[in-house]
PDB file of C-alpha atoms in Angstrom:
ATOM      1  CA  MET B   1      88.601  85.281  98.494  1.00 47.00           C
ATOM      2  CA  GLY B   2      92.148  86.350  98.717  1.00 48.00           C
ATOM      3  CA  ALA B   3      92.520  83.672 101.107  1.00 51.00           C
ATOM      4  CA  ASN B   4      91.456  81.285  98.742  1.00 51.00           C
ATOM      5  CA  TYR B   5      94.542  81.973  96.254  1.00 50.00           C
ATOM      6  CA  LEU B   6      96.850  82.114  98.791  1.00 49.00           C
ATOM      7  CA  PHE B   7      96.255  78.373  99.784  1.00 52.00           C
ATOM      8  CA  SER B   8      94.764  76.378  97.072  1.00 55.00           C
ATOM      9  CA  LEU B   9      96.654  73.489  95.229  1.00 56.00           C
ATOM     10  CA  GLU B  10      96.958  74.774  92.196  1.00 62.00           C
ATOM     11  CA  PRO B  11      99.960  76.926  91.933  1.00 63.00           C
ATOM     12  CA  THR B  12      98.506  80.968  91.617  1.00 69.00           C
ATOM     13  CA  PHE B  13     100.012  84.060  91.102  1.00 63.00           C
ATOM     14  CA  THR B  14      99.871  85.104  94.595  1.00 69.00           C
ATOM     15  CA  GLN B  15     101.050  81.865  95.814  1.00 62.00           C
ATOM     16  CA  GLY B  16     104.529  82.078  93.295  1.00 64.00           C
ATOM     17  CA  LEU B  17     105.257  86.470  94.575  1.00 67.00           C
ATOM     18  CA  VAL B  18     105.070  85.519  98.249  1.00 67.00           C
ATOM     19  CA  LEU B  19     106.755  82.848  98.129  1.00 68.00           C
ATOM     20  CA  GLY B  20     109.408  84.302  96.194  1.00 65.00           C
ATOM     21  CA  GLN B  21     109.775  87.164  98.538  1.00 69.00           C
ATOM     22  CA  LEU B  22     110.162  84.688 101.151  1.00 71.00           C
ATOM     23  CA  SER B  23     112.909  82.668  99.615  1.00 67.00           C
ATOM     24  CA  VAL B  24     114.484  86.625  99.191  1.00 64.00           C
ATOM     25  CA  ILE B  25     114.641  86.965 102.561  1.00 69.00           C
ATOM     26  CA  VAL B  26     115.812  83.574 103.608  1.00 62.00           C
ATOM     27  CA  LEU B  27     118.248  84.005 101.672  1.00 62.00           C
ATOM     28  CA  LEU B  28     119.717  87.154 102.791  1.00 62.00           C
ATOM     29  CA  GLY B  29     119.041  85.999 106.109  1.00 63.00           C
ATOM     30  CA  PHE B  30     121.940  83.291 105.070  1.00 58.00           C
ATOM     31  CA  ILE B  31     123.984  85.088 103.560  1.00 56.00           C
ATOM     32  CA  LEU B  32     123.940  88.135 106.747  1.00 57.00           C
ATOM     33  CA  LYS B  33     124.565  85.131 109.131  1.00 57.00           C
ATOM     34  CA  TYR B  34     127.195  83.090 107.097  1.00 53.00           C
ATOM     35  CA  ILE B  35     129.189  86.042 105.563  1.00 52.00           C
ATOM     36  CA  PHE B  36     129.462  88.547 107.103  1.00 52.00           C
ATOM     37  CA  LEU B  37     127.895  87.645 110.533  1.00 54.00           C
ATOM     38  CA  ASP B  38     129.576  85.287 112.606  1.00 54.00           C
ATOM     39  CA  SER B  39     127.347  82.967 114.504  1.00 52.00           C
ATOM     40  CA  THR B  40     129.400  80.583 116.540  1.00 54.00           C
ATOM     41  CA  HIS B  41     129.835  80.317 120.558  1.00 50.00           C
ATOM     42  CA  ASP B  42     133.494  81.708 120.691  1.00 51.00           C
ATOM     43  CA  PRO B  43     133.546  85.268 118.962  1.00 47.00           C
ATOM     44  CA  PHE B  44     137.284  85.083 118.139  1.00 46.00           C
ATOM     45  CA  GLU B  45     137.035  81.891 116.362  1.00 44.00           C
ATOM     46  CA  THR B  46     137.345  83.185 112.771  1.00 41.00           C
ATOM     47  CA  SER B  47     139.380  86.410 113.563  1.00 43.00           C
ATOM     48  CA  SER B  48     142.871  86.366 112.176  1.00 42.00           C
ATOM     49  CA  TYR B  49     143.266  90.217 111.982  1.00 43.00           C
ATOM     50  CA  GLN B  50     146.374  91.643 113.704  1.00 46.00           C
ATOM     51  CA  ALA B  51     146.858  95.128 112.686  1.00 45.00           C
ATOM     52  CA  HIS B  52     149.506  97.696 113.017  1.00 47.00           C
ATOM     53  CA  THR B  53     150.960 100.602 112.484  1.00 45.00           C
ATOM     54  CA  ASN B  54     154.159 102.353 111.382  1.00 49.00           C
ATOM     55  CA  HIS B  55     156.170 103.604 114.058  1.00 48.00           C
ATOM     56  CA  ASP B  56     159.242 104.244 112.413  1.00 52.00           C
ATOM     57  CA  PHE B  57     157.058 106.865 110.259  1.00 46.00           C
ATOM     58  CA  THR B  58     155.033 108.650 113.599  1.00 47.00           C
ATOM     59  CA  LEU B  59     158.380 108.217 115.266  1.00 50.00           C
ATOM     60  CA  ARG B  60     160.239 110.316 112.321  1.00 49.00           C
ATOM     61  CA  ALA B  61     156.725 112.772 112.194  1.00 48.00           C
ATOM     62  CA  GLN B  62     157.238 113.236 115.960  1.00 49.00           C
ATOM     63  CA  LYS B  63     161.295 114.706 115.705  1.00 51.00           C
ATOM     64  CA  SER B  64     160.284 116.552 113.291  1.00 48.00           C
ATOM     65  CA  ASP B  65     157.141 118.539 114.722  1.00 48.00           C
ATOM     66  CA  ILE B  66     159.459 118.666 118.342  1.00 48.00           C
ATOM     67  CA  GLN B  67     162.309 120.566 115.948  1.00 51.00           C
ATOM     68  CA  GLU B  68     159.228 122.862 114.801  1.00 47.00           C
ATOM     69  CA  VAL B  69     158.262 123.164 118.522  1.00 46.00           C
ATOM     70  CA  GLU B  70     161.328 124.171 119.899  1.00 48.00           C
ATOM     71  CA  THR B  71     162.590 126.517 116.756  1.00 46.00           C
ATOM     72  CA  GLY B  72     158.975 128.436 117.034  1.00 46.00           C
ATOM     73  CA  SER B  73     159.458 128.876 120.650  1.00 44.00           C
ATOM     74  CA  LYS B  74     163.194 130.448 120.497  1.00 49.00           C
ATOM     75  CA  CYS B  75     162.094 132.890 117.253  1.00 44.00           C
ATOM     76  CA  ASP B  76     158.523 134.121 118.012  1.00 50.00           C
ATOM     77  CA  GLY B  77     159.328 136.159 120.867  1.00 50.00           C
ATOM     78  CA  HIS B  78     157.324 134.381 123.399  1.00 58.00           C
ATOM     79  CA  GLU B  79     158.148 133.064 127.253  1.00 63.00           C
ATOM     80  CA  SER B  80     160.147 129.622 126.749  1.00 73.00           C
ATOM     81  CA  VAL B  81     158.145 126.762 128.834  1.00 82.00           C
ATOM     82  CA  GLU B  82     161.077 123.539 128.292  1.00 88.00           C
ATOM     83  CA  TRP B  83     161.450 124.024 131.695  1.00 89.00           C
ATOM     84  CA  PHE B  84     158.040 122.811 131.821  1.00 88.00           C
ATOM     85  CA  ASN B  85     157.956 120.442 129.459  1.00 92.00           C
ATOM     86  CA  ILE B  86     160.708 118.601 130.897  1.00 93.00           C
ATOM     87  CA  LEU B  87     159.001 118.295 133.964  1.00 93.00           C
ATOM     88  CA  LEU B  88     156.031 117.025 131.868  1.00 91.00           C
ATOM     89  CA  ARG B  89     157.453 114.420 130.283  1.00 93.00           C
ATOM     90  CA  GLN B  90     159.055 113.035 133.466  1.00 95.00           C
ATOM     91  CA  ILE B  91     155.430 113.180 134.727  1.00 93.00           C
ATOM     92  CA  VAL B  92     153.990 111.231 132.094  1.00 93.00           C
ATOM     93  CA  ASP B  93     156.732 108.400 132.223  1.00 94.00           C
ATOM     94  CA  VAL B  94     155.862 107.795 135.653  1.00 95.00           C
ATOM     95  CA  TYR B  95     151.788 107.161 134.786  1.00 94.00           C
ATOM     96  CA  ARG B  96     153.403 105.122 131.623  1.00 94.00           C
ATOM     97  CA  SER B  97     155.860 103.580 133.765  1.00 94.00           C
ATOM     98  CA  LYS B  98     153.119 102.683 137.272  1.00 95.00           C
ATOM     99  CA  LEU B  99     150.159 101.247 134.024  1.00 94.00           C
ATOM    100  CA  ARG B 100     153.043  98.789 133.442  1.00 94.00           C
ATOM    101  CA  ASP B 101     153.902  97.922 137.746  1.00 94.00           C
ATOM    102  CA  ASP B 102     156.998  98.906 137.179  1.00 93.00           C
ATOM    103  CA  LEU B 103     158.255  96.422 134.648  1.00 92.00           C
ATOM    104  CA  THR B 104     160.094  97.370 131.035  1.00 89.00           C
ATOM    105  CA  GLY B 105     159.456  94.872 128.336  1.00 90.00           C
ATOM    106  CA  PRO B 106     157.007  92.504 127.688  1.00 91.00           C
ATOM    107  CA  GLU B 107     155.957  91.497 131.521  1.00 94.00           C
ATOM    108  CA  GLY B 108     155.310  95.317 131.991  1.00 93.00           C
ATOM    109  CA  ASN B 109     153.632  95.651 128.541  1.00 93.00           C
ATOM    110  CA  GLU B 110     151.670  92.368 129.437  1.00 95.00           C
ATOM    111  CA  ILE B 111     150.199  94.150 132.792  1.00 95.00           C
ATOM    112  CA  ALA B 112     149.195  97.171 131.266  1.00 95.00           C
ATOM    113  CA  ARG B 113     147.307  95.175 128.008  1.00 95.00           C
ATOM    114  CA  LYS B 114     145.695  93.582 130.679  1.00 96.00           C
ATOM    115  CA  ARG B 115     144.610  96.161 132.786  1.00 95.00           C
ATOM    116  CA  ILE B 116     143.153  98.190 129.649  1.00 95.00           C
ATOM    117  CA  GLU B 117     141.407  95.235 128.409  1.00 95.00           C
ATOM    118  CA  ASP B 118     140.105  95.298 132.341  1.00 95.00           C
ATOM    119  CA  TYR B 119     138.761  98.646 131.671  1.00 93.00           C
ATOM    120  CA  ALA B 120     137.515  98.221 128.415  1.00 93.00           C
ATOM    121  CA  ASN B 121     135.113  95.510 128.901  1.00 94.00           C
ATOM    122  CA  LYS B 122     134.302  97.250 132.589  1.00 93.00           C
ATOM    123  CA  ILE B 123     132.688 100.162 130.793  1.00 89.00           C
ATOM    124  CA  ARG B 124     131.542  98.284 127.247  1.00 89.00           C
ATOM    125  CA  PRO B 125     127.868  98.915 126.844  1.00 86.00           C
ATOM    126  CA  ALA B 126     127.127  94.330 127.324  1.00 83.00           C
ATOM    127  CA  GLY B 127     123.764  94.269 125.376  1.00 82.00           C
ATOM    128  CA  PHE B 128     126.029  95.193 122.451  1.00 84.00           C
ATOM    129  CA  LEU B 129     129.012  94.775 122.363  1.00 87.00           C
ATOM    130  CA  ASP B 130     130.365  91.240 123.196  1.00 89.00           C
ATOM    131  CA  HIS B 131     133.690  90.415 125.613  1.00 92.00           C
ATOM    132  CA  ILE B 132     136.498  93.417 124.080  1.00 93.00           C
ATOM    133  CA  ARG B 133     140.306  92.005 123.800  1.00 95.00           C
ATOM    134  CA  ILE B 134     143.246  93.925 123.292  1.00 95.00           C
ATOM    135  CA  HIS B 135     145.686  92.028 120.911  1.00 95.00           C
ATOM    136  CA  SER B 136     148.522  95.192 121.573  1.00 94.00           C
ATOM    137  CA  ILE B 137     149.215  98.993 123.156  1.00 93.00           C
ATOM    138  CA  ASP B 138     151.542 101.250 122.736  1.00 93.00           C
ATOM    139  CA  LEU B 139     151.773 103.701 125.165  1.00 93.00           C
ATOM    140  CA  GLY B 140     154.200 105.788 123.181  1.00 91.00           C
ATOM    141  CA  VAL B 141     157.164 107.513 123.943  1.00 91.00           C
ATOM    142  CA  SER B 142     156.808 110.681 123.965  1.00 92.00           C
ATOM    143  CA  ALA B 143     155.010 114.015 126.116  1.00 93.00           C
ATOM    144  CA  PRO B 144     152.930 116.793 125.157  1.00 92.00           C
ATOM    145  CA  LYS B 145     154.900 120.038 124.305  1.00 93.00           C
ATOM    146  CA  LEU B 146     154.099 123.358 125.243  1.00 92.00           C
ATOM    147  CA  HIS B 147     155.311 126.639 123.230  1.00 90.00           C
ATOM    148  CA  ASP B 148     154.097 129.713 123.037  1.00 88.00           C
ATOM    149  CA  ALA B 149     153.441 130.750 126.201  1.00 87.00           C
ATOM    150  CA  HIS B 150     151.493 133.964 126.487  1.00 86.00           C
ATOM    151  CA  VAL B 151     150.001 136.168 129.238  1.00 86.00           C
ATOM    152  CA  THR B 152     146.103 138.105 129.255  1.00 83.00           C
ATOM    153  CA  SER B 153     144.284 139.729 131.428  1.00 74.00           C
ATOM    154  CA  ASP B 154     141.153 142.797 131.851  1.00 67.00           C
ATOM    155  CA  ALA B 155     141.790 145.711 132.802  1.00 63.00           C
ATOM    156  CA  SER B 156     139.489 146.019 135.695  1.00 64.00           C
ATOM    157  CA  PRO B 157     141.135 146.213 138.953  1.00 61.00           C
ATOM    158  CA  LYS B 158     140.189 142.626 140.109  1.00 63.00           C
ATOM    159  CA  ALA B 159     140.819 141.043 136.623  1.00 65.00           C
ATOM    160  CA  LEU B 160     142.177 137.098 137.055  1.00 74.00           C
ATOM    161  CA  THR B 161     145.318 136.774 134.461  1.00 84.00           C
ATOM    162  CA  ASP B 162     145.250 133.948 132.345  1.00 89.00           C
ATOM    163  CA  ILE B 163     147.982 131.609 131.246  1.00 90.00           C
ATOM    164  CA  HIS B 164     147.770 130.223 127.846  1.00 91.00           C
ATOM    165  CA  PHE B 165     149.663 127.608 125.813  1.00 91.00           C
ATOM    166  CA  GLU B 166     150.256 126.556 122.635  1.00 93.00           C
ATOM    167  CA  THR B 167     150.409 121.960 122.965  1.00 94.00           C
ATOM    168  CA  THR B 168     151.309 119.707 120.375  1.00 95.00           C
ATOM    169  CA  TYR B 169     151.731 116.321 120.879  1.00 94.00           C
ATOM    170  CA  THR B 170     152.939 113.877 118.355  1.00 93.00           C
ATOM    171  CA  ASP B 171     153.449 109.736 119.340  1.00 91.00           C
ATOM    172  CA  THR B 172     153.689 106.237 118.860  1.00 88.00           C
ATOM    173  CA  LEU B 173     150.353 105.782 121.290  1.00 91.00           C
ATOM    174  CA  SER B 174     148.260 102.834 120.071  1.00 94.00           C
ATOM    175  CA  ILE B 175     145.536 100.122 121.124  1.00 94.00           C
ATOM    176  CA  SER B 176     144.583  97.236 118.629  1.00 95.00           C
ATOM    177  CA  LEU B 177     141.350  95.213 119.976  1.00 94.00           C
ATOM    178  CA  SER B 178     138.738  93.492 118.046  1.00 93.00           C
ATOM    179  CA  THR B 179     135.373  92.496 119.712  1.00 92.00           C
ATOM    180  CA  SER B 180     131.552  91.998 118.095  1.00 90.00           C
ATOM    181  CA  TYR B 181     128.116  93.551 118.058  1.00 86.00           C
ATOM    182  CA  LEU B 182     125.777  92.123 119.165  1.00 85.00           C
ATOM    183  CA  PHE B 183     122.294  91.576 116.666  1.00 81.00           C
ATOM    184  CA  ASN B 184     119.448  90.416 119.241  1.00 75.00           C
ATOM    185  CA  TYR B 185     116.843  90.138 116.751  1.00 72.00           C
ATOM    186  CA  PRO B 186     114.880  87.926 116.492  1.00 70.00           C
ATOM    187  CA  MET B 187     116.340  86.621 119.736  1.00 69.00           C
ATOM    188  CA  THR B 188     119.283  86.984 121.895  1.00 73.00           C
ATOM    189  CA  SER B 189     122.670  86.663 120.598  1.00 67.00           C
ATOM    190  CA  PHE B 190     121.225  85.801 117.285  1.00 72.00           C
ATOM    191  CA  ALA B 191     124.369  86.683 115.315  1.00 79.00           C
ATOM    192  CA  ARG B 192     127.429  88.416 115.853  1.00 82.00           C
ATOM    193  CA  LEU B 193     129.366  90.703 113.250  1.00 86.00           C
ATOM    194  CA  PRO B 194     133.064  90.748 114.205  1.00 89.00           C
ATOM    195  CA  VAL B 195     135.281  93.711 114.590  1.00 91.00           C
ATOM    196  CA  SER B 196     138.869  94.480 115.071  1.00 92.00           C
ATOM    197  CA  LEU B 197     140.560  97.547 114.778  1.00 93.00           C
ATOM    198  CA  THR B 198     143.777  99.907 115.439  1.00 95.00           C
ATOM    199  CA  ILE B 199     143.423 102.578 117.079  1.00 94.00           C
ATOM    200  CA  SER B 200     146.778 105.091 116.131  1.00 94.00           C
ATOM    201  CA  LEU B 201     147.111 108.970 117.389  1.00 92.00           C
ATOM    202  CA  SER B 202     148.733 111.208 114.364  1.00 90.00           C
ATOM    203  CA  GLN B 203     148.146 114.493 116.426  1.00 92.00           C
ATOM    204  CA  PHE B 204     146.498 116.464 118.830  1.00 94.00           C
ATOM    205  CA  LYS B 205     146.919 120.188 119.507  1.00 95.00           C
ATOM    206  CA  SER B 206     145.064 122.713 121.559  1.00 95.00           C
ATOM    207  CA  LEU B 207     145.363 125.876 123.013  1.00 95.00           C
ATOM    208  CA  VAL B 208     145.755 125.364 127.234  1.00 94.00           C
ATOM    209  CA  THR B 209     144.235 127.884 129.799  1.00 93.00           C
ATOM    210  CA  ILE B 210     145.963 128.049 133.018  1.00 91.00           C
ATOM    211  CA  SER B 211     143.687 130.249 135.491  1.00 90.00           C
ATOM    212  CA  PRO B 212     143.765 131.286 138.353  1.00 89.00           C
ATOM    213  CA  PRO B 213     141.252 130.985 141.490  1.00 86.00           C
ATOM    214  CA  PRO B 214     139.239 134.471 142.187  1.00 82.00           C
ATOM    215  CA  PRO B 215     139.990 135.850 145.552  1.00 81.00           C
ATOM    216  CA  ASP B 216     136.870 135.571 146.623  1.00 81.00           C
ATOM    217  CA  SER B 217     135.865 131.920 145.669  1.00 80.00           C
ATOM    218  CA  PRO B 218     134.821 129.884 148.909  1.00 81.00           C
ATOM    219  CA  ALA B 219     136.999 126.561 147.455  1.00 82.00           C
ATOM    220  CA  PRO B 220     139.900 128.349 145.371  1.00 85.00           C
ATOM    221  CA  VAL B 221     140.641 125.690 142.251  1.00 87.00           C
ATOM    222  CA  LEU B 222     143.452 126.347 139.655  1.00 90.00           C
ATOM    223  CA  THR B 223     142.103 125.420 136.690  1.00 91.00           C
ATOM    224  CA  PHE B 224     143.692 123.305 133.354  1.00 92.00           C
ATOM    225  CA  SER B 225     141.485 123.539 130.123  1.00 94.00           C
ATOM    226  CA  ILE B 226     141.867 122.800 126.881  1.00 93.00           C
ATOM    227  CA  SER B 227     140.367 124.628 123.736  1.00 92.00           C
ATOM    228  CA  PRO B 228     137.295 123.044 122.545  1.00 90.00           C
ATOM    229  CA  ASN B 229     138.234 123.393 118.761  1.00 91.00           C
ATOM    230  CA  PHE B 230     141.168 121.144 119.420  1.00 93.00           C
ATOM    231  CA  THR B 231     143.112 119.506 116.506  1.00 94.00           C
ATOM    232  CA  LEU B 232     142.321 115.673 116.256  1.00 93.00           C
ATOM    233  CA  ASP B 233     144.171 113.700 113.593  1.00 93.00           C
ATOM    234  CA  LEU B 234     143.918 109.454 114.472  1.00 93.00           C
ATOM    235  CA  THR B 235     144.554 106.860 112.255  1.00 93.00           C
ATOM    236  CA  THR B 236     141.996 104.197 112.569  1.00 93.00           C
ATOM    237  CA  THR B 237     142.288 100.367 110.595  1.00 93.00           C
ATOM    238  CA  SER B 238     139.415  98.551 110.432  1.00 91.00           C
ATOM    239  CA  LEU B 239     137.813  95.418 109.075  1.00 90.00           C
ATOM    240  CA  MET B 240     134.285  94.138 109.657  1.00 87.00           C
ATOM    241  CA  GLY B 241     133.044  90.914 109.198  1.00 82.00           C
ATOM    242  CA  SER B 242     133.434  86.985 109.533  1.00 75.00           C
ATOM    243  CA  ARG B 243     134.178  85.532 106.154  1.00 70.00           C
ATOM    244  CA  ALA B 244     133.542  88.280 103.903  1.00 65.00           C
ATOM    245  CA  LYS B 245     135.627  91.425 105.691  1.00 76.00           C
ATOM    246  CA  LEU B 246     135.298  95.250 104.891  1.00 83.00           C
ATOM    247  CA  ALA B 247     138.114  96.790 105.481  1.00 87.00           C
ATOM    248  CA  ASN B 248     138.384 100.848 106.647  1.00 86.00           C
ATOM    249  CA  VAL B 249     135.037 101.582 106.504  1.00 85.00           C
ATOM    250  CA  PRO B 250     135.017 105.440 106.668  1.00 88.00           C
ATOM    251  CA  LYS B 251     131.868 105.680 108.319  1.00 88.00           C
ATOM    252  CA  LEU B 252     133.087 103.433 111.391  1.00 87.00           C
ATOM    253  CA  HIS B 253     136.392 105.924 111.768  1.00 90.00           C
ATOM    254  CA  GLU B 254     134.546 108.450 111.891  1.00 91.00           C
ATOM    255  CA  LEU B 255     132.373 107.549 114.700  1.00 90.00           C
ATOM    256  CA  ILE B 256     135.677 106.861 116.355  1.00 90.00           C
ATOM    257  CA  GLN B 257     137.004 109.911 115.665  1.00 91.00           C
ATOM    258  CA  HIS B 258     133.206 111.727 117.162  1.00 92.00           C
ATOM    259  CA  GLN B 259     133.175 109.800 119.763  1.00 91.00           C
ATOM    260  CA  VAL B 260     136.879 110.586 120.801  1.00 91.00           C
ATOM    261  CA  ARG B 261     136.573 114.218 120.298  1.00 92.00           C
ATOM    262  CA  ARG B 262     133.524 114.029 122.457  1.00 92.00           C
ATOM    263  CA  ILE B 263     134.595 112.544 125.639  1.00 90.00           C
ATOM    264  CA  LEU B 264     138.001 115.164 125.252  1.00 91.00           C
ATOM    265  CA  ALA B 265     135.661 118.075 125.376  1.00 91.00           C
ATOM    266  CA  ALA B 266     133.391 117.096 128.083  1.00 90.00           C
ATOM    267  CA  ARG B 267     136.509 115.709 130.122  1.00 89.00           C
ATOM    268  CA  GLY B 268     138.687 118.515 128.963  1.00 90.00           C
ATOM    269  CA  THR B 269     138.979 121.113 132.079  1.00 90.00           C
ATOM    270  CA  TRP B 270     140.451 119.849 135.241  1.00 89.00           C
ATOM    271  CA  GLN B 271     141.144 121.483 138.670  1.00 86.00           C
ATOM    272  CA  VAL B 272     144.165 121.497 141.111  1.00 86.00           C
ATOM    273  CA  VAL B 273     142.596 121.840 145.459  1.00 85.00           C
ATOM    274  CA  LEU B 274     144.684 124.307 146.486  1.00 83.00           C
ATOM    275  CA  PRO B 275     146.388 123.367 150.127  1.00 83.00           C
ATOM    276  CA  GLY B 276     144.665 124.225 152.511  1.00 80.00           C
ATOM    277  CA  LEU B 277     142.209 125.948 151.555  1.00 78.00           C
ATOM    278  CA  ALA B 278     139.719 124.151 149.923  1.00 74.00           C
ATOM    279  CA  THR B 279     138.819 119.688 150.234  1.00 78.00           C
ATOM    280  CA  LEU B 280     138.096 118.085 147.304  1.00 77.00           C
ATOM    281  CA  SER B 281     133.997 117.858 148.795  1.00 80.00           C
ATOM    282  CA  ALA B 282     134.339 121.322 148.986  1.00 77.00           C
ATOM    283  CA  VAL B 283     134.170 121.842 145.444  1.00 74.00           C
ATOM    284  CA  GLN B 284     132.376 119.373 144.063  1.00 74.00           C
ATOM    285  CA  GLU B 285     129.745 120.698 145.903  1.00 77.00           C
ATOM    286  CA  GLN B 286     130.435 124.340 144.992  1.00 72.00           C
ATOM    287  CA  ALA B 287     130.724 122.873 141.268  1.00 70.00           C
ATOM    288  CA  LYS B 288     127.252 121.333 142.058  1.00 71.00           C
ATOM    289  CA  LYS B 289     126.079 124.505 143.014  1.00 71.00           C
ATOM    290  CA  SER B 290     127.374 126.517 139.988  1.00 66.00           C
ATOM    291  CA  LEU B 291     125.442 124.110 138.088  1.00 59.00           C
ATOM    292  CA  HIS B 292     121.945 124.538 140.020  1.00 59.00           C
ATOM    293  CA  ASP B 293     122.699 128.275 139.417  1.00 58.00           C
ATOM    294  CA  VAL B 294     123.031 127.514 135.440  1.00 50.00           C
TER     295      VAL B 294
END
């Protein structure tokens, strides 16, 4: 009976209700697709966003932080590790130089930008994110600063002695990129949501532990690890949308901060194989065996 009312030639309340709901759905679809989303073939055609960071402010914060670290290391009675900071700074500078192919200026920055863009597109989830374009990068000018070194050990005869450092890293490290989130319903690449981001490091603090290998270890390694309770402060500026743009969405900042923390926590342990006592394959086999035993 309801079907007869729905398809009758005379206007009825049911027909008006159905047509009204359909018109609202179609209207919302057009608003989302042509105002917030991007249906063009070129995902960067409508994006003119070029965010940048206040590097002068970051450098002032960096200098202030370094002065506090150096003052603290001299006055609190802990062992000075300034020699290690000099060595660490030179190592970080080598990595920056190799990322630029040992070139300076705009040419070296372009090589580093292209390498990071290629890596980002290699690991991106192709079903959800469109091509990632890296607009600019800043590899920083500083390095992590270690201070307040102290030693801990148990009272047992075979106890291992761990060395702990407080680590602070403040720099101009930043990356500016744009991509699009793909909507594959009701059809593949139905629409795109353009997203432009600039992510900058404000501060990183953590306790770093150096652990020697047990004497009876079949594959002895020197272990460096960061505390799972580290402090990470990122500054994120963002724009979402095509014609109508949403700026600095808090949930997006929380998502990025959470993902970076998760990656650092998962990869916050590094092992150095002792020369002549073990091989990389032996260490990997020992790690697999330990995970299996757990």
